[in-house]
Coordinates of C-alpha atoms in Angstrom, one line a residue:
M1 CA -5.0 23.9 4.0
A2 CA -5.9 27.3 4.7
A3 CA -9.5 26.7 4.1
A4 CA -9.7 24.2 6.8
G5 CA -7.5 25.5 9.6
G6 CA -4.0 26.5 8.8
G7 CA -1.1 26.2 6.3
E8 CA -1.1 25.8 2.4
A9 CA -2.6 22.7 1.0
P10 CA -0.1 20.2 -0.6
A11 CA -0.2 19.4 -4.1
A12 CA -1.2 15.7 -3.5
P13 CA -4.2 15.0 -1.4
V14 CA -3.8 14.2 2.3
C15 CA -5.0 10.7 3.2
V16 CA -6.6 10.5 6.7
L17 CA -6.8 6.9 8.1
V18 CA -9.4 6.9 10.8
L19 CA -8.8 4.0 13.3
G20 CA -10.4 3.4 16.8
M21 CA -11.9 1.0 19.1
A22 CA -15.6 -0.1 18.5
G23 CA -17.9 2.7 19.7
S24 CA -15.4 5.3 19.9
G25 CA -17.2 7.3 17.2
K26 CA -15.0 6.9 14.1
T27 CA -17.9 6.8 11.7
T28 CA -19.5 9.9 13.4
F29 CA -16.0 11.8 13.3
V30 CA -15.6 11.1 9.5
Q31 CA -19.2 12.4 9.0
R32 CA -18.3 15.6 10.9
L33 CA -15.0 16.0 9.0
A34 CA -16.9 15.6 5.6
A35 CA -19.5 18.1 6.7
H36 CA -16.9 20.6 7.9
L37 CA -14.9 20.4 4.7
H38 CA -18.0 20.7 2.6
G39 CA -18.9 23.7 4.6
Q40 CA -15.4 25.2 3.8
R41 CA -16.1 24.5 -0.1
C42 CA -13.4 21.9 0.1
P43 CA -15.1 18.7 -0.5
P44 CA -13.1 15.6 0.5
Y45 CA -12.8 12.2 -1.2
V46 CA -14.5 9.6 1.1
I47 CA -13.8 5.9 1.1
N48 CA -15.6 3.4 3.4
L49 CA -13.8 0.2 4.3
D50 CA -16.3 -1.3 6.7
P51 CA -18.2 -4.1 4.9
A52 CA -20.6 -4.7 7.8
V53 CA -21.9 -1.2 8.4
H54 CA -25.7 -1.0 7.9
D55 CA -26.3 2.7 7.3
L56 CA -23.5 5.1 6.2
P57 CA -24.2 8.6 7.5
F58 CA -22.1 10.3 4.9
P59 CA -22.0 10.1 1.1
A60 CA -18.9 7.8 0.1
N61 CA -17.1 8.1 -3.1
I62 CA -15.8 4.5 -2.9
D63 CA -17.9 2.0 -0.6
I64 CA -16.4 -1.5 0.0
R65 CA -20.1 -2.8 0.2
D66 CA -20.5 -2.2 -3.6
T67 CA -17.7 -4.5 -4.3
V68 CA -17.8 -7.1 -1.7
K69 CA -21.0 -8.6 -0.1
Y70 CA -20.3 -9.2 3.5
K71 CA -23.0 -11.6 4.3
E72 CA -22.4 -13.6 1.1
V73 CA -18.7 -13.9 2.1
M74 CA -19.7 -15.3 5.6
K75 CA -21.9 -17.8 4.0
Q76 CA -19.8 -18.9 1.3
Y77 CA -16.7 -19.4 3.3
G78 CA -18.5 -20.4 6.6
L79 CA -17.1 -17.6 8.7
G80 CA -18.2 -15.6 11.7
P81 CA -18.5 -11.9 11.8
N82 CA -14.9 -11.0 12.2
G83 CA -13.7 -13.6 9.8
G84 CA -16.3 -12.2 7.2
I85 CA -14.9 -8.8 7.7
V86 CA -11.3 -9.9 7.3
T87 CA -11.9 -11.9 4.3
S88 CA -14.0 -9.0 2.7
L89 CA -11.1 -6.6 3.3
N90 CA -8.7 -9.1 1.9
L91 CA -10.8 -9.3 -1.4
F92 CA -11.1 -5.6 -1.5
A93 CA -7.4 -5.2 -1.1
T94 CA -6.7 -7.2 -4.3
R95 CA -8.5 -4.2 -6.2
F96 CA -6.9 -1.5 -4.2
D97 CA -4.8 -0.5 -7.3
Q98 CA -8.1 0.6 -9.0
V99 CA -8.8 2.9 -5.8
M100 CA -5.4 4.4 -6.1
K101 CA -6.1 5.4 -9.7
F102 CA -9.4 6.8 -8.6
I103 CA -7.7 9.0 -6.0
E104 CA -5.0 10.2 -8.5
K105 CA -7.8 11.4 -10.9
R106 CA -9.5 13.4 -8.1
Q107 CA -6.3 14.9 -6.6
N108 CA -6.9 18.2 -8.2
A109 CA -10.4 18.4 -6.9
S110 CA -10.1 17.1 -3.3
K111 CA -7.5 18.1 -0.9
Y112 CA -8.3 15.2 1.6
V113 CA -9.2 11.7 1.4
L114 CA -11.1 10.5 4.3
I115 CA -10.9 6.7 5.1
D116 CA -13.3 5.0 7.5
T117 CA -12.0 1.7 8.6
P118 CA -14.0 -1.3 10.2
G119 CA -15.3 -1.2 13.7
Q120 CA -13.1 -3.9 14.8
I121 CA -9.9 -2.1 15.0
E122 CA -7.7 -5.3 15.0
V123 CA -9.3 -6.3 11.7
F124 CA -7.6 -3.4 9.8
T125 CA -4.5 -2.8 12.1
W126 CA -3.1 -6.3 12.2
S127 CA -4.4 -7.9 9.0
A128 CA -2.3 -8.2 5.7
S129 CA -5.0 -6.3 3.8
G130 CA -4.7 -3.3 6.2
T131 CA -0.9 -3.2 5.8
I132 CA -1.3 -3.4 2.0
I133 CA -3.9 -0.5 1.9
T134 CA -1.8 1.6 4.4
E135 CA 1.5 1.1 2.6
A136 CA -0.1 1.9 -0.9
L137 CA -1.4 5.0 0.3
A138 CA 1.6 6.2 2.2
S139 CA 3.9 5.5 -0.7
S140 CA 2.0 7.8 -3.0
F141 CA 0.3 10.3 -0.8
P142 CA 0.9 12.2 2.4
S143 CA -0.8 9.9 4.9
V144 CA -1.7 10.5 8.6
V145 CA -3.1 8.0 11.1
V146 CA -5.9 9.4 13.3
Y147 CA -6.8 7.2 16.5
V148 CA -10.2 8.1 17.8
M149 CA -10.6 7.5 21.5
D150 CA -13.7 7.5 23.6
T151 CA -13.0 10.1 26.3
S152 CA -16.0 9.3 28.3
R153 CA -14.8 5.6 28.7
S154 CA -11.3 6.6 29.6
T155 CA -11.8 8.3 33.0
N156 CA -10.5 5.2 34.6
P157 CA -6.7 5.3 34.5
V158 CA -6.4 1.5 33.6
T159 CA -8.8 2.0 30.6
F160 CA -6.9 5.1 29.6
M161 CA -3.5 3.2 29.8
S162 CA -5.0 0.4 27.6
N163 CA -6.0 3.0 25.0
M164 CA -2.5 4.4 25.0
L165 CA -0.7 1.2 24.7
Y166 CA -2.9 0.4 21.8
A167 CA -2.3 3.8 20.2
C168 CA 1.4 3.3 20.7
S169 CA 1.4 -0.3 19.0
I170 CA -0.5 1.3 16.0
L171 CA 2.1 4.2 15.7
Y172 CA 4.9 1.7 15.4
K173 CA 2.9 -0.6 13.2
T174 CA 2.1 2.0 10.7
K175 CA 5.2 4.1 10.8
L176 CA 3.2 7.1 9.9
P177 CA 2.4 10.6 11.5
F178 CA -0.1 10.0 14.3
I179 CA -2.9 12.1 15.9
V180 CA -4.9 11.0 19.0
V181 CA -8.5 12.4 18.8
M182 CA -10.2 12.5 22.1
N183 CA -13.7 12.2 21.0
K184 CA -17.0 13.0 22.8
T185 CA -15.7 16.1 24.7
D186 CA -19.2 17.2 24.8
I187 CA -19.8 14.6 27.5
I188 CA -16.5 15.2 29.6
D189 CA -13.7 17.5 28.9
H190 CA -10.3 15.8 27.8
S191 CA -8.2 18.1 30.0
F192 CA -7.8 15.3 32.7
A193 CA -6.2 12.9 30.0
V194 CA -3.9 15.6 28.9
E195 CA -2.8 16.2 32.3
W196 CA -2.2 12.6 32.9
M197 CA 0.0 12.5 29.9
Q198 CA 2.0 15.7 30.9
D199 CA 2.2 15.1 34.6
F200 CA 3.4 11.6 35.7
E201 CA 2.6 12.3 39.4
T202 CA -1.0 13.1 38.7
F203 CA -1.4 9.9 36.9
Q204 CA 0.2 8.0 39.7
D205 CA -2.2 9.7 42.2
A206 CA -5.2 8.5 40.3
L207 CA -3.7 5.0 40.1
N208 CA -3.3 4.9 44.0
Q209 CA -7.2 4.5 44.1
E210 CA -6.8 1.2 42.2
T211 CA -5.7 -1.7 44.1
S212 CA -5.8 -4.5 41.4
Y213 CA -2.8 -6.2 40.0
V214 CA -3.6 -4.3 36.7
S215 CA -3.0 -1.0 38.4
N216 CA 0.5 -2.1 39.3
L217 CA 1.2 -3.2 35.8
T218 CA -0.2 0.3 34.5
R219 CA 2.0 2.1 36.9
S220 CA 5.0 0.3 35.4
M221 CA 3.8 0.9 31.8
S222 CA 3.2 4.7 32.3
L223 CA 7.0 5.1 32.8
V224 CA 7.7 3.4 29.4
L225 CA 5.0 5.6 27.6
D226 CA 6.5 8.8 28.9
E227 CA 8.6 9.3 25.8
F228 CA 5.7 8.4 23.6
Y229 CA 3.5 11.1 25.1
S230 CA 6.1 13.8 24.6
S231 CA 5.9 13.7 20.7
L232 CA 2.1 12.8 20.5
K233 CA -0.4 15.1 18.8
V234 CA -3.5 15.2 21.0
V235 CA -6.7 17.0 20.1
G236 CA -10.1 17.0 22.0
V237 CA -13.1 16.9 19.5
S238 CA -16.8 16.5 19.7
S239 CA -18.1 14.8 16.5
V240 CA -21.8 15.4 17.6
V241 CA -21.4 19.3 18.4
G242 CA -18.3 19.8 16.0
T243 CA -16.0 21.4 18.4
G244 CA -12.3 21.1 18.2
L245 CA -12.1 20.6 14.4
D246 CA -9.9 23.8 13.8
D247 CA -7.4 22.6 16.3
F248 CA -7.5 19.2 14.5
F249 CA -6.8 20.6 11.2
I250 CA -3.9 22.6 12.7
Q251 CA -2.4 19.3 14.0
L252 CA -3.1 17.6 10.7
S253 CA -1.1 20.3 8.9
K254 CA 1.7 19.5 11.4
A255 CA 1.5 15.9 10.7
V256 CA 1.7 16.5 7.0
D257 CA 4.9 18.4 7.4
E258 CA 6.3 15.7 9.6
Y259 CA 5.3 13.2 6.8
E260 CA 7.2 15.3 4.2
R261 CA 10.3 15.8 6.4
E262 CA 10.6 12.4 7.9
Y263 CA 8.5 9.7 6.2
R264 CA 8.4 10.6 2.5
P265 CA 12.3 10.1 2.1
E266 CA 12.0 6.8 3.7
Y267 CA 9.4 5.7 1.3
E268 CA 11.3 7.0 -1.6
R269 CA 14.1 5.0 -0.4
L270 CA 12.0 1.9 -0.2
R271 CA 10.5 2.5 -3.7
K272 CA 14.0 2.9 -5.2
T273 CA 15.1 -0.3 -3.5
L274 CA 12.1 -2.2 -4.7
E275 CA 12.8 -0.9 -8.3
K276 CA 16.5 -1.8 -8.1
A277 CA 15.4 -5.4 -7.0
Q278 CA 12.8 -5.7 -9.9
N279 CA 15.6 -4.5 -12.4
E280 CA 17.9 -7.1 -11.1
Q281 CA 15.2 -9.8 -11.4
K282 CA 14.6 -8.7 -15.0
K283 CA 18.4 -8.8 -15.8
E284 CA 18.4 -12.4 -14.4
Q285 CA 15.5 -13.4 -16.4
L286 CA 17.2 -12.0 -19.5
E287 CA 20.4 -13.9 -18.8
H288 CA 18.4 -17.1 -18.5
L289 CA 16.7 -16.3 -21.7
R290 CA 20.0 -15.7 -23.4
K291 CA 21.4 -19.1 -22.2
D292 CA 18.3 -20.9 -23.2
M293 CA 18.5 -19.3 -26.7
G294 CA 22.2 -20.4 -26.8
S295 CA 21.3 -23.9 -26.1
V296 CA 18.5 -24.0 -28.5
C297 CA 20.9 -22.6 -31.3
A298 CA 23.4 -25.4 -30.3
Q299 CA 20.8 -28.1 -30.7
G300 CA 19.7 -26.7 -34.1
K301 CA 23.2 -27.1 -35.4
T302 CA 23.5 -30.6 -34.1
L303 CA 20.3 -31.6 -36.1
A304 CA 21.8 -30.1 -39.2
G305 CA 24.6 -32.5 -39.0
S306 CA 27.4 -30.1 -39.6
D307 CA 30.5 -30.4 -37.6
D308 CA 31.5 -26.8 -38.2
A309 CA 28.3 -25.4 -37.1
S310 CA 28.2 -27.5 -34.0
A311 CA 31.7 -26.2 -33.0
M312 CA 30.6 -22.6 -33.0
G313 CA 29.2 -20.9 -29.8
P314 CA 26.4 -18.4 -29.5
S315 CA 28.6 -15.4 -30.0
E316 CA 30.3 -16.9 -33.1
L317 CA 26.9 -17.7 -34.5
I318 CA 25.9 -14.1 -34.1
L319 CA 29.0 -12.9 -35.8
T320 CA 28.3 -15.0 -38.9
R321 CA 24.9 -13.1 -39.6
G322 CA 26.9 -10.6 -41.6
T323 CA 27.3 -13.2 -44.3
L324 CA 23.6 -13.8 -44.9
D325 CA 22.1 -12.2 -48.1
E326 CA 19.9 -9.1 -47.9
E327 CA 16.7 -11.0 -48.3
E328 CA 17.3 -13.0 -45.2
E329 CA 18.5 -10.0 -43.2
E330 CA 15.3 -8.2 -44.1
R331 CA 13.3 -11.0 -43.2
E332 CA 15.0 -11.5 -39.7
S333 CA 14.8 -7.6 -39.1
D334 CA 10.9 -7.7 -39.4
T335 CA 10.4 -10.2 -36.6
D336 CA 9.4 -7.5 -34.1
D337 CA 6.2 -7.0 -36.1
I338 CA 5.2 -10.6 -36.0
D339 CA 2.7 -11.9 -33.4
H340 CA 4.7 -15.1 -33.2
E341 CA 1.8 -17.4 -33.9
V342 CA 2.5 -21.1 -34.4
T343 CA 1.5 -22.4 -37.7
E344 CA 1.5 -25.9 -39.2
E345 CA 3.8 -24.8 -42.0
S346 CA 6.4 -23.6 -39.6
H347 CA 6.8 -27.1 -38.4
E348 CA 6.9 -29.0 -41.8
E349 CA 9.8 -31.3 -41.9
P350 CA 11.0 -30.6 -45.5
A351 CA 10.9 -26.9 -44.9
F352 CA 13.0 -27.2 -41.7
R353 CA 15.5 -29.6 -43.4
N354 CA 16.0 -27.2 -46.3
F355 CA 16.4 -24.3 -44.1
M356 CA 19.1 -25.9 -42.0
Q357 CA 20.8 -27.2 -45.2
E358 CA 21.2 -23.7 -46.6
T359 CA 22.4 -22.2 -43.3
R360 CA 25.0 -24.9 -43.1
M361 CA 26.3 -24.2 -46.6
K362 CA 26.5 -20.6 -45.8
Y363 CA 28.4 -21.2 -42.6
Q364 CA 30.9 -23.3 -44.5
R365 CA 31.5 -20.6 -47.2
S366 CA 32.0 -17.9 -44.4
S367 CA 34.6 -20.2 -42.7
N368 CA 36.4 -20.9 -46.1
P369 CA 36.3 -17.6 -48.1
N370 CA 39.0 -19.0 -50.8
E371 CA 36.5 -21.5 -52.0

């Protein structure tokens, strides 16, 4: 990532999931990131997950609007705006395995994957489709969550605390490296917010000017978030002017190192656990199949009317295959190449009766070799 502000680029592309409240400037931030990377001759792979956006200010490699028609979903299912966005995202999540393949094909050409999420943050954060998309990306590529915050609207300590609580909940929900981008620093500098996070007394002084019940709750919550602040990566950025992007990429590099060090081993462990569970399920299915085949063989011997054959179990029946002549052995060994199509001849009663009669006679010869 030397081209964009520090460190060497990882082999796999870095997935940057951009989240934030409505109006915080997520889409403008993604636009500025894309323009910055293009200027560094490091073009990103851009994905738009907002089905309700009218005009996209940046070229997207994958656009959910090309797959799902937001207004048609609302009309077909009788949904409102938020319900339409959730349903559109759910429908798109069913095809996300194809998106993963596109990202894998472009991993040599793009060092970064920028993902713009819907304007309603709760739609992506707390929906099943958002979890599916996040876990799919994080299990295959280094992934970082970027929470975009409107600095100009957070000058009130109660509003600031609401943003921080939401950021904390997203951090523990996604379980991924986390960066808070304090956007719109061209309007107001973010130093006041950083001071509130680092100095508890300063934040308490700001709260003393508030006399509402919410301020008392905020005062209590600020004690809880003290540990959260200590490990939080914070960057001040202006998406309009383009300031602070170098600092952002430095923090992004640290977040990728954190992913490789702490998060990737956990995802590898989860992947191995899932593979083990799938293998156990396959073994159980094969065991059920073996038992079913044994019961079918037992029924076939009963139809043949042979007392000797009916007394034999599945394992004994397998042992007697060595007594079959070479022609029948060759015929049975070629079954892997057959399409197993059912024909009328295979169900003819005389052919079935003759086959069972021959088999019964061979079993009798094998059990009485002196005859």
